[in-house]
Amino acid sequence: MGLPSLGGTAVMSGFLDGLSRAGATSSHRPGSAASGQARRRGQRRGAVFAALWLWPMAPAIHAVLVGQVTAPLAAGAGLAAFIVLYLFVVVQGFSGTGQPTLRNQALLALVTVLGVTLAAAYGGQPGGWLGLVLYMAAAGVALYGLPLAYYWLGAMVAVQVVLGMMHGEPAPEIAESVFNTIMAGALIMVVRRMMRLIRELSATREELARAAVEGERLRFARDLHDLLGHSLSLIVVKAEVVRRTAGRDAEAAAREAAEIEQIGRTALAEVRQAVTGYRARAFTAELATAGAALSDAGIEPTVRTTAEPLPAAVDDAFAWAVREAATNVIRHSGASSCVIALSRAGHWQLEVRDDGRGVPADPAPGNGLRGLAERLALVGGTLSTVDLSGGGFVLRATVPEGGHA
């Protein structure tokens, strides 16, 4: 006679509930410090819940303690070893993330041999020893993934039928035991799959979080370069004006110094906005600022725009483009004039052309143009540059119409 009828689905449902909670705590990425701690925490929790649902073995334990079976000492030692090994294999199976190790497979084989031996030796005696097959099936299904779990469950069903027939169990009781074993195995398969999905979702969530952090880091680095590069260039230009005029026009020098102070305050506010991430550039405002900065640097600006309003995303991208281009002209070109032209002909195009020295023979790599290209890519645009043979440099930012609003 097998274990009590509740030893099938009800026992394993409670057991699986505990193990599913354990699995949720062990879904960190392998190799991390948190992964090891979560794995150990999940193993402890799984062992506790698995132990709580061993109560159907109480009749067998009682039979050993009161001497209702032959050789009770050997039976008790065997049952104790079976329980310990069973708990270990099941917890290892549910907390693992890949193929079972050779050690765990060897322990499963030991559980199986021990369980079959006990069921064969004591199946006809009090205690429901034939029900140990259910636990053997649970251990194997927990350890193996599909499709091996199907084969293991089928083998355990066959073992259960053979042992039941060997001990003269009635056909209805054998059928009930087989049903309980199949249901327990199916539940474990479902929960094992669920726990695998939990691990995959957790890994995906962590990957997305890392990508978001990396994206925010790149955004902040790009914004900081563009904001401070432009502002510091203006401060340098105006500081040179102050130095030149301080001795002969104190009033003009004071005005330039006041503008330096204002530029510094504006830069500080923009950096704060960059930290919060809520920052949008206005193309017309940047166009006016760029024109004034070019004039202060002794570069004659010429601005050509269209009367049509820019889409919001394009407006923001072109605002950064004007800022970066004007900064580069002031800092590197040595130009005397600069033309900024906005046009629309099947696509939006911003062109900044100067008559300076062009690109140095061995230019040092910088973040400005690379960051600008990244900004344009976000709205489906592209960035191109041309070093003019007769002297001068052209920067073109292009965004297709209707690509991004």
Tab-separated table of C-alpha atoms in Angstrom:
chain	number	residue	atom	x	y	z
A	1	MET	CA	0.000	0.000	0.000
A	2	GLY	CA	1.371	3.456	-0.914
A	3	LEU	CA	1.509	6.683	1.000
A	4	PRO	CA	-1.743	8.485	1.870
A	5	SER	CA	-3.579	9.815	-1.161
A	6	LEU	CA	-2.691	13.394	-0.232
A	7	GLY	CA	0.937	12.440	-0.772
A	8	GLY	CA	0.625	13.182	-4.476
A	9	THR	CA	-0.744	16.456	-5.754
A	10	ALA	CA	-1.398	18.241	-2.456
A	11	VAL	CA	2.020	17.477	-1.041
A	12	MET	CA	3.851	18.465	-4.178
A	13	SER	CA	1.739	21.634	-4.638
A	14	GLY	CA	2.843	22.916	-1.262
A	15	PHE	CA	6.378	21.824	-1.913
A	16	LEU	CA	6.450	23.594	-5.295
A	17	ASP	CA	5.031	26.784	-3.791
A	18	GLY	CA	8.032	26.985	-1.515
A	19	LEU	CA	10.487	26.184	-4.255
A	20	SER	CA	9.026	28.784	-6.598
A	21	ARG	CA	9.661	31.423	-3.936
A	22	ALA	CA	13.173	30.101	-3.558
A	23	GLY	CA	13.754	30.298	-7.290
A	24	ALA	CA	12.694	33.930	-7.382
A	25	THR	CA	15.522	34.788	-5.021
A	26	SER	CA	18.185	32.962	-7.010
A	27	SER	CA	17.722	34.617	-10.369
A	28	HIS	CA	20.742	36.899	-10.324
A	29	ARG	CA	23.372	36.714	-12.979
A	30	PRO	CA	25.800	33.834	-12.527
A	31	GLY	CA	29.214	34.859	-11.314
A	32	SER	CA	28.152	37.941	-9.375
A	33	ALA	CA	28.481	38.266	-5.601
A	34	ALA	CA	24.729	38.698	-5.335
A	35	SER	CA	24.263	35.509	-7.342
A	36	GLY	CA	26.118	33.380	-4.785
A	37	GLN	CA	24.247	34.877	-1.843
A	38	ALA	CA	20.874	34.576	-3.551
A	39	ARG	CA	21.617	30.998	-4.564
A	40	ARG	CA	22.442	29.994	-0.992
A	41	ARG	CA	19.370	31.834	0.278
A	42	GLY	CA	17.210	30.053	-2.270
A	43	GLN	CA	18.680	26.677	-1.347
A	44	ARG	CA	17.963	27.214	2.341
A	45	ARG	CA	14.411	28.331	1.671
A	46	GLY	CA	13.787	25.457	-0.717
A	47	ALA	CA	15.089	22.949	1.824
A	48	VAL	CA	12.808	24.332	4.537
A	49	PHE	CA	9.720	24.173	2.365
A	50	ALA	CA	10.611	20.741	1.003
A	51	ALA	CA	11.081	19.460	4.554
A	52	LEU	CA	7.712	20.856	5.627
A	53	TRP	CA	6.017	18.781	2.952
A	54	LEU	CA	7.541	15.460	3.907
A	55	TRP	CA	4.672	14.744	6.297
A	56	PRO	CA	3.279	11.855	4.169
A	57	MET	CA	6.385	9.920	5.233
A	58	ALA	CA	5.128	10.070	8.818
A	59	PRO	CA	3.533	6.568	8.639
A	60	ALA	CA	6.836	5.021	7.556
A	61	ILE	CA	8.725	6.875	10.298
A	62	HIS	CA	6.116	5.780	12.853
A	63	ALA	CA	6.357	2.172	11.702
A	64	VAL	CA	10.129	2.266	12.197
A	65	LEU	CA	9.917	3.871	15.634
A	66	VAL	CA	7.362	1.395	17.022
A	67	GLY	CA	8.996	-1.623	15.427
A	68	GLN	CA	6.218	-2.511	12.979
A	69	VAL	CA	8.770	-3.411	10.311
A	70	THR	CA	11.497	-5.997	10.198
A	71	ALA	CA	15.019	-4.728	10.946
A	72	PRO	CA	13.755	-1.317	12.101
A	73	LEU	CA	17.284	0.032	12.634
A	74	ALA	CA	18.268	-0.637	9.026
A	75	ALA	CA	14.921	0.668	7.786
A	76	GLY	CA	15.280	3.859	9.836
A	77	ALA	CA	18.838	4.484	8.668
A	78	GLY	CA	17.842	3.909	5.056
A	79	LEU	CA	14.810	6.189	5.326
A	80	ALA	CA	16.855	8.964	6.966
A	81	ALA	CA	19.494	8.754	4.243
A	82	PHE	CA	16.778	8.790	1.572
A	83	ILE	CA	15.166	11.933	2.998
A	84	VAL	CA	18.476	13.811	3.260
A	85	LEU	CA	19.591	12.877	-0.251
A	86	TYR	CA	16.153	13.604	-1.687
A	87	LEU	CA	16.080	17.097	-0.171
A	88	PHE	CA	19.587	17.836	-1.408
A	89	VAL	CA	18.917	16.680	-4.981
A	90	VAL	CA	15.598	18.526	-5.284
A	91	VAL	CA	16.967	21.796	-3.923
A	92	GLN	CA	20.024	21.532	-6.185
A	93	GLY	CA	17.767	20.874	-9.145
A	94	PHE	CA	15.559	23.887	-8.557
A	95	SER	CA	18.365	26.287	-7.705
A	96	GLY	CA	20.546	25.258	-10.656
A	97	THR	CA	20.634	27.228	-13.913
A	98	GLY	CA	22.086	24.720	-16.372
A	99	GLN	CA	22.703	21.021	-16.900
A	100	PRO	CA	22.933	18.940	-13.706
A	101	THR	CA	26.438	18.220	-12.505
A	102	LEU	CA	27.850	14.704	-12.420
A	103	ARG	CA	27.779	14.859	-8.627
A	104	ASN	CA	24.067	15.646	-8.541
A	105	GLN	CA	23.332	12.928	-11.087
A	106	ALA	CA	25.273	10.450	-8.966
A	107	LEU	CA	23.285	11.509	-5.895
A	108	LEU	CA	20.040	11.075	-7.830
A	109	ALA	CA	21.123	7.566	-8.771
A	110	LEU	CA	21.857	6.879	-5.100
A	111	VAL	CA	18.416	8.215	-4.086
A	112	THR	CA	16.812	5.971	-6.692
A	113	VAL	CA	18.685	2.834	-5.650
A	114	LEU	CA	17.978	3.514	-1.990
A	115	GLY	CA	14.293	4.264	-2.613
A	116	VAL	CA	13.749	1.184	-4.774
A	117	THR	CA	15.525	-0.975	-2.198
A	118	LEU	CA	13.362	0.333	0.668
A	119	ALA	CA	10.149	0.063	-1.357
A	120	ALA	CA	10.991	-3.472	-2.471
A	121	ALA	CA	11.989	-4.602	1.022
A	122	TYR	CA	9.186	-2.952	3.006
A	123	GLY	CA	6.427	-2.404	0.452
A	124	GLY	CA	4.237	-5.077	1.965
A	125	GLN	CA	4.711	-3.841	5.533
A	126	PRO	CA	3.030	-0.959	7.400
A	127	GLY	CA	4.150	2.591	6.543
A	128	GLY	CA	3.300	3.130	2.862
A	129	TRP	CA	6.816	2.499	1.605
A	130	LEU	CA	5.780	2.205	-2.040
A	131	GLY	CA	5.036	5.932	-1.982
A	132	LEU	CA	8.782	6.627	-1.948
A	133	VAL	CA	8.668	6.282	-5.733
A	134	LEU	CA	6.806	9.598	-5.919
A	135	TYR	CA	9.711	11.349	-4.213
A	136	MET	CA	12.197	9.649	-6.523
A	137	ALA	CA	10.203	10.904	-9.502
A	138	ALA	CA	10.081	14.419	-8.035
A	139	ALA	CA	13.836	14.485	-7.479
A	140	GLY	CA	14.631	13.449	-11.050
A	141	VAL	CA	12.155	15.825	-12.682
A	142	ALA	CA	13.478	18.697	-10.550
A	143	LEU	CA	17.052	17.888	-11.552
A	144	TYR	CA	16.571	17.319	-15.285
A	145	GLY	CA	15.105	19.668	-17.811
A	146	LEU	CA	12.970	18.668	-20.753
A	147	PRO	CA	12.934	16.252	-22.530
A	148	LEU	CA	14.907	14.084	-20.072
A	149	ALA	CA	12.330	14.788	-17.361
A	150	TYR	CA	9.685	12.990	-19.455
A	151	TYR	CA	11.827	9.881	-19.714
A	152	TRP	CA	12.619	9.960	-16.013
A	153	LEU	CA	8.966	10.321	-15.053
A	154	GLY	CA	7.995	7.469	-17.360
A	155	ALA	CA	10.670	5.254	-15.835
A	156	MET	CA	9.463	6.018	-12.305
A	157	VAL	CA	5.868	5.223	-13.279
A	158	ALA	CA	7.065	1.864	-14.591
A	159	VAL	CA	8.987	1.235	-11.355
A	160	GLN	CA	5.891	2.108	-9.344
A	161	VAL	CA	3.721	-0.312	-11.313
A	162	VAL	CA	6.260	-3.127	-11.006
A	163	LEU	CA	6.696	-2.633	-7.248
A	164	GLY	CA	2.929	-2.428	-6.728
A	165	MET	CA	2.338	-5.645	-8.628
A	166	MET	CA	5.238	-7.316	-6.830
A	167	HIS	CA	3.608	-6.608	-3.462
A	168	GLY	CA	0.097	-7.469	-4.608
A	169	GLU	CA	-1.333	-3.957	-4.547
A	170	PRO	CA	-4.894	-3.709	-5.903
A	171	ALA	CA	-5.128	-2.213	-9.384
A	172	PRO	CA	-7.093	0.887	-8.220
A	173	GLU	CA	-4.408	1.732	-5.655
A	174	ILE	CA	-1.659	1.274	-8.222
A	175	ALA	CA	-3.580	3.523	-10.629
A	176	GLU	CA	-4.017	6.175	-7.920
A	177	SER	CA	-0.311	6.085	-7.077
A	178	VAL	CA	0.602	6.387	-10.760
A	179	PHE	CA	-1.787	9.343	-11.156
A	180	ASN	CA	-0.299	11.116	-8.135
A	181	THR	CA	3.230	10.575	-9.408
A	182	ILE	CA	2.395	11.872	-12.892
A	183	MET	CA	0.625	14.933	-11.491
A	184	ALA	CA	3.508	15.699	-9.146
A	185	GLY	CA	5.997	15.379	-11.996
A	186	ALA	CA	3.898	17.590	-14.267
A	187	LEU	CA	3.609	20.264	-11.582
A	188	ILE	CA	7.355	20.240	-11.063
A	189	MET	CA	7.930	20.568	-14.817
A	190	VAL	CA	5.635	23.595	-14.952
A	191	VAL	CA	7.241	25.283	-11.960
A	192	ARG	CA	10.748	24.454	-13.176
A	193	ARG	CA	9.874	26.146	-16.462
A	194	MET	CA	8.359	29.082	-14.586
A	195	MET	CA	11.498	29.501	-12.506
A	196	ARG	CA	13.642	29.407	-15.626
A	197	LEU	CA	11.520	32.200	-17.094
A	198	ILE	CA	11.911	34.143	-13.847
A	199	ARG	CA	15.692	33.848	-14.140
A	200	GLU	CA	15.631	34.907	-17.795
A	201	LEU	CA	13.364	37.863	-17.071
A	202	SER	CA	15.558	38.914	-14.179
A	203	ALA	CA	18.666	38.700	-16.363
A	204	THR	CA	16.902	40.717	-19.072
A	205	ARG	CA	15.821	43.328	-16.537
A	206	GLU	CA	19.378	43.666	-15.240
A	207	GLU	CA	20.711	43.936	-18.792
A	208	LEU	CA	18.198	46.680	-19.586
A	209	ALA	CA	19.133	48.468	-16.370
A	210	ARG	CA	22.828	48.314	-17.284
A	211	ALA	CA	22.045	49.582	-20.779
A	212	ALA	CA	19.996	52.430	-19.326
A	213	VAL	CA	22.824	53.387	-16.977
A	214	GLU	CA	25.335	53.276	-19.818
A	215	GLY	CA	23.037	55.319	-22.037
A	216	GLU	CA	22.559	57.914	-19.320
A	217	ARG	CA	26.313	58.070	-18.745
A	218	LEU	CA	26.934	58.680	-22.449
A	219	ARG	CA	24.148	61.268	-22.565
A	220	PHE	CA	25.583	63.169	-19.635
A	221	ALA	CA	29.136	63.036	-21.021
A	222	ARG	CA	27.891	64.286	-24.383
A	223	ASP	CA	25.815	67.062	-22.845
A	224	LEU	CA	28.610	68.140	-20.534
A	225	HIS	CA	31.060	68.363	-23.419
A	226	ASP	CA	28.670	70.344	-25.594
A	227	LEU	CA	27.520	72.665	-22.829
A	228	LEU	CA	30.859	73.472	-21.233
A	229	GLY	CA	32.848	73.400	-24.471
A	230	HIS	CA	30.733	76.167	-25.939
A	231	SER	CA	30.465	78.214	-22.740
A	232	LEU	CA	34.173	78.004	-21.964
A	233	SER	CA	35.027	79.024	-25.524
A	234	LEU	CA	32.861	82.133	-25.125
A	235	ILE	CA	34.455	82.900	-21.775
A	236	VAL	CA	37.941	82.652	-23.327
A	237	VAL	CA	36.970	84.934	-26.221
A	238	LYS	CA	35.422	87.551	-23.954
A	239	ALA	CA	38.307	87.327	-21.491
A	240	GLU	CA	40.640	88.204	-24.375
A	241	VAL	CA	38.417	91.202	-25.176
A	242	VAL	CA	38.573	92.298	-21.538
A	243	ARG	CA	42.352	91.997	-21.586
A	244	ARG	CA	42.648	94.072	-24.761
A	245	THR	CA	40.233	96.822	-23.674
A	246	ALA	CA	40.928	97.026	-19.942
A	247	GLY	CA	43.615	99.707	-20.324
A	248	ARG	CA	41.831	101.944	-22.826
A	249	ASP	CA	38.077	101.400	-22.365
A	250	ALA	CA	37.146	100.457	-18.815
A	251	GLU	CA	33.426	100.653	-19.552
A	252	ALA	CA	33.648	98.162	-22.440
A	253	ALA	CA	35.821	95.864	-20.341
A	254	ALA	CA	33.247	95.988	-17.548
A	255	ARG	CA	30.471	95.051	-19.993
A	256	GLU	CA	32.468	92.093	-21.253
A	257	ALA	CA	33.237	91.030	-17.688
A	258	ALA	CA	29.528	91.179	-16.863
A	259	GLU	CA	28.814	89.003	-19.892
A	260	ILE	CA	31.451	86.521	-18.719
A	261	GLU	CA	29.661	86.356	-15.384
A	262	GLN	CA	26.325	85.813	-17.125
A	263	ILE	CA	27.783	83.093	-19.359
A	264	GLY	CA	29.159	81.358	-16.284
A	265	ARG	CA	25.778	81.476	-14.536
A	266	THR	CA	24.035	80.198	-17.653
A	267	ALA	CA	26.539	77.357	-17.990
A	268	LEU	CA	25.986	76.399	-14.354
A	269	ALA	CA	22.207	76.329	-14.883
A	270	GLU	CA	22.604	74.236	-18.034
A	271	VAL	CA	24.810	71.732	-16.235
A	272	ARG	CA	22.145	71.411	-13.558
A	273	GLN	CA	19.558	70.819	-16.275
A	274	ALA	CA	21.817	68.211	-17.855
A	275	VAL	CA	21.971	66.379	-14.533
A	276	THR	CA	18.178	66.212	-14.329
A	277	GLY	CA	17.877	65.220	-17.981
A	278	TYR	CA	15.121	67.752	-18.672
A	279	ARG	CA	16.877	70.009	-21.117
A	280	ALA	CA	15.875	71.101	-24.596
A	281	ARG	CA	17.739	73.472	-26.888
A	282	ALA	CA	15.927	76.045	-29.035
A	283	PHE	CA	17.407	76.338	-32.523
A	284	THR	CA	16.606	80.023	-32.966
A	285	ALA	CA	18.079	80.873	-29.563
A	286	GLU	CA	21.254	78.918	-30.306
A	287	LEU	CA	21.461	80.550	-33.723
A	288	ALA	CA	21.422	84.000	-32.122
A	289	THR	CA	23.960	82.961	-29.493
A	290	ALA	CA	26.255	81.454	-32.124
A	291	GLY	CA	26.085	84.606	-34.246
A	292	ALA	CA	26.983	86.800	-31.283
A	293	ALA	CA	29.821	84.490	-30.244
A	294	LEU	CA	31.264	84.453	-33.768
A	295	SER	CA	31.113	88.250	-33.922
A	296	ASP	CA	32.847	88.566	-30.545
A	297	ALA	CA	35.598	86.293	-31.867
A	298	GLY	CA	36.112	88.514	-34.904
A	299	ILE	CA	34.398	86.117	-37.305
A	300	GLU	CA	31.713	87.596	-39.551
A	301	PRO	CA	28.547	85.458	-39.329
A	302	THR	CA	25.997	85.048	-42.120
A	303	VAL	CA	22.740	83.306	-41.229
A	304	ARG	CA	20.234	81.925	-43.745
A	305	THR	CA	17.110	80.165	-42.497
A	306	THR	CA	13.658	79.180	-43.690
A	307	ALA	CA	10.372	80.592	-42.450
A	308	GLU	CA	9.048	77.107	-41.738
A	309	PRO	CA	9.140	75.880	-38.147
A	310	LEU	CA	11.293	72.870	-37.417
A	311	PRO	CA	9.815	69.712	-35.876
A	312	ALA	CA	10.609	69.598	-32.162
A	313	ALA	CA	13.132	66.757	-32.352
A	314	VAL	CA	14.891	68.306	-35.363
A	315	ASP	CA	14.898	71.717	-33.678
A	316	ASP	CA	16.672	70.275	-30.651
A	317	ALA	CA	19.212	68.322	-32.729
A	318	PHE	CA	20.023	71.305	-34.965
A	319	ALA	CA	20.358	73.538	-31.903
A	320	TRP	CA	23.121	71.263	-30.628
A	321	ALA	CA	24.645	71.169	-34.118
A	322	VAL	CA	24.834	74.976	-34.336
A	323	ARG	CA	26.328	75.153	-30.871
A	324	GLU	CA	29.001	72.543	-31.593
A	325	ALA	CA	29.831	73.897	-35.045
A	326	ALA	CA	30.168	77.495	-33.831
A	327	THR	CA	32.348	76.371	-30.940
A	328	ASN	CA	34.676	74.511	-33.317
A	329	VAL	CA	34.883	77.471	-35.702
A	330	ILE	CA	35.813	79.810	-32.848
A	331	ARG	CA	38.328	77.460	-31.260
A	332	HIS	CA	40.022	75.795	-34.217
A	333	SER	CA	39.361	77.372	-37.610
A	334	GLY	CA	41.132	80.731	-37.621
A	335	ALA	CA	38.351	81.813	-39.994
A	336	SER	CA	37.280	85.346	-40.847
A	337	SER	CA	33.734	84.440	-41.892
A	338	CYS	CA	31.186	81.726	-41.260
A	339	VAL	CA	27.928	80.922	-43.055
A	340	ILE	CA	25.128	79.085	-41.234
A	341	ALA	CA	22.392	77.921	-43.618
A	342	LEU	CA	19.196	75.994	-42.926
A	343	SER	CA	17.365	74.505	-45.914
A	344	ARG	CA	14.550	72.103	-46.718
A	345	ALA	CA	14.531	70.070	-49.931
A	346	GLY	CA	13.074	66.648	-49.247
A	347	HIS	CA	14.981	66.693	-45.980
A	348	TRP	CA	16.096	69.176	-43.360
A	349	GLN	CA	19.712	70.258	-43.728
A	350	LEU	CA	21.876	72.527	-41.618
A	351	GLU	CA	25.200	73.592	-43.121
A	352	VAL	CA	27.938	75.514	-41.312
A	353	ARG	CA	30.746	76.670	-43.619
A	354	ASP	CA	33.846	78.660	-42.663
A	355	ASP	CA	36.846	79.988	-44.610
A	356	GLY	CA	39.461	78.933	-42.084
A	357	ARG	CA	42.384	76.567	-42.202
A	358	GLY	CA	40.306	73.389	-42.381
A	359	VAL	CA	41.114	70.186	-40.535
A	360	PRO	CA	44.673	69.785	-39.160
A	361	ALA	CA	46.852	67.147	-40.806
A	362	ASP	CA	46.746	65.020	-37.660
A	363	PRO	CA	43.596	66.048	-35.794
A	364	ALA	CA	43.256	64.982	-32.191
A	365	PRO	CA	40.186	62.834	-31.590
A	366	GLY	CA	37.381	64.600	-29.731
A	367	ASN	CA	33.954	63.921	-28.352
A	368	GLY	CA	32.086	66.844	-29.886
A	369	LEU	CA	31.421	65.631	-33.430
A	370	ARG	CA	30.998	62.060	-32.259
A	371	GLY	CA	28.398	63.179	-29.719
A	372	LEU	CA	26.672	65.321	-32.342
A	373	ALA	CA	26.473	62.349	-34.710
A	374	GLU	CA	24.868	60.324	-31.922
A	375	ARG	CA	22.294	63.052	-31.313
A	376	LEU	CA	21.395	63.195	-34.998
A	377	ALA	CA	21.142	59.410	-35.196
A	378	LEU	CA	18.469	59.522	-32.502
A	379	VAL	CA	16.205	61.444	-34.903
A	380	GLY	CA	17.216	59.449	-37.982
A	381	GLY	CA	19.741	62.017	-39.138
A	382	THR	CA	23.360	61.953	-40.283
A	383	LEU	CA	26.419	64.145	-39.896
A	384	SER	CA	29.023	64.771	-42.583
A	385	THR	CA	32.070	67.023	-42.829
A	386	VAL	CA	34.094	68.278	-45.798
A	387	ASP	CA	37.584	69.757	-45.690
A	388	LEU	CA	37.652	72.234	-48.590
A	389	SER	CA	40.759	72.113	-50.765
A	390	GLY	CA	40.997	75.888	-51.089
A	391	GLY	CA	40.704	76.397	-47.356
A	392	GLY	CA	37.717	76.119	-45.129
A	393	PHE	CA	35.542	73.496	-43.545
A	394	VAL	CA	31.905	72.428	-43.985
A	395	LEU	CA	29.711	70.650	-41.462
A	396	ARG	CA	26.356	69.270	-42.638
A	397	ALA	CA	23.621	67.871	-40.427
A	398	THR	CA	20.779	66.183	-42.313
A	399	VAL	CA	17.470	64.825	-41.005
A	400	PRO	CA	14.811	63.273	-43.282
A	401	GLU	CA	11.364	64.842	-43.349
A	402	GLY	CA	8.712	62.944	-41.464
A	403	GLY	CA	11.233	60.593	-39.920
A	404	HIS	CA	10.800	62.036	-36.450
A	405	ALA	CA	8.443	64.672	-35.226
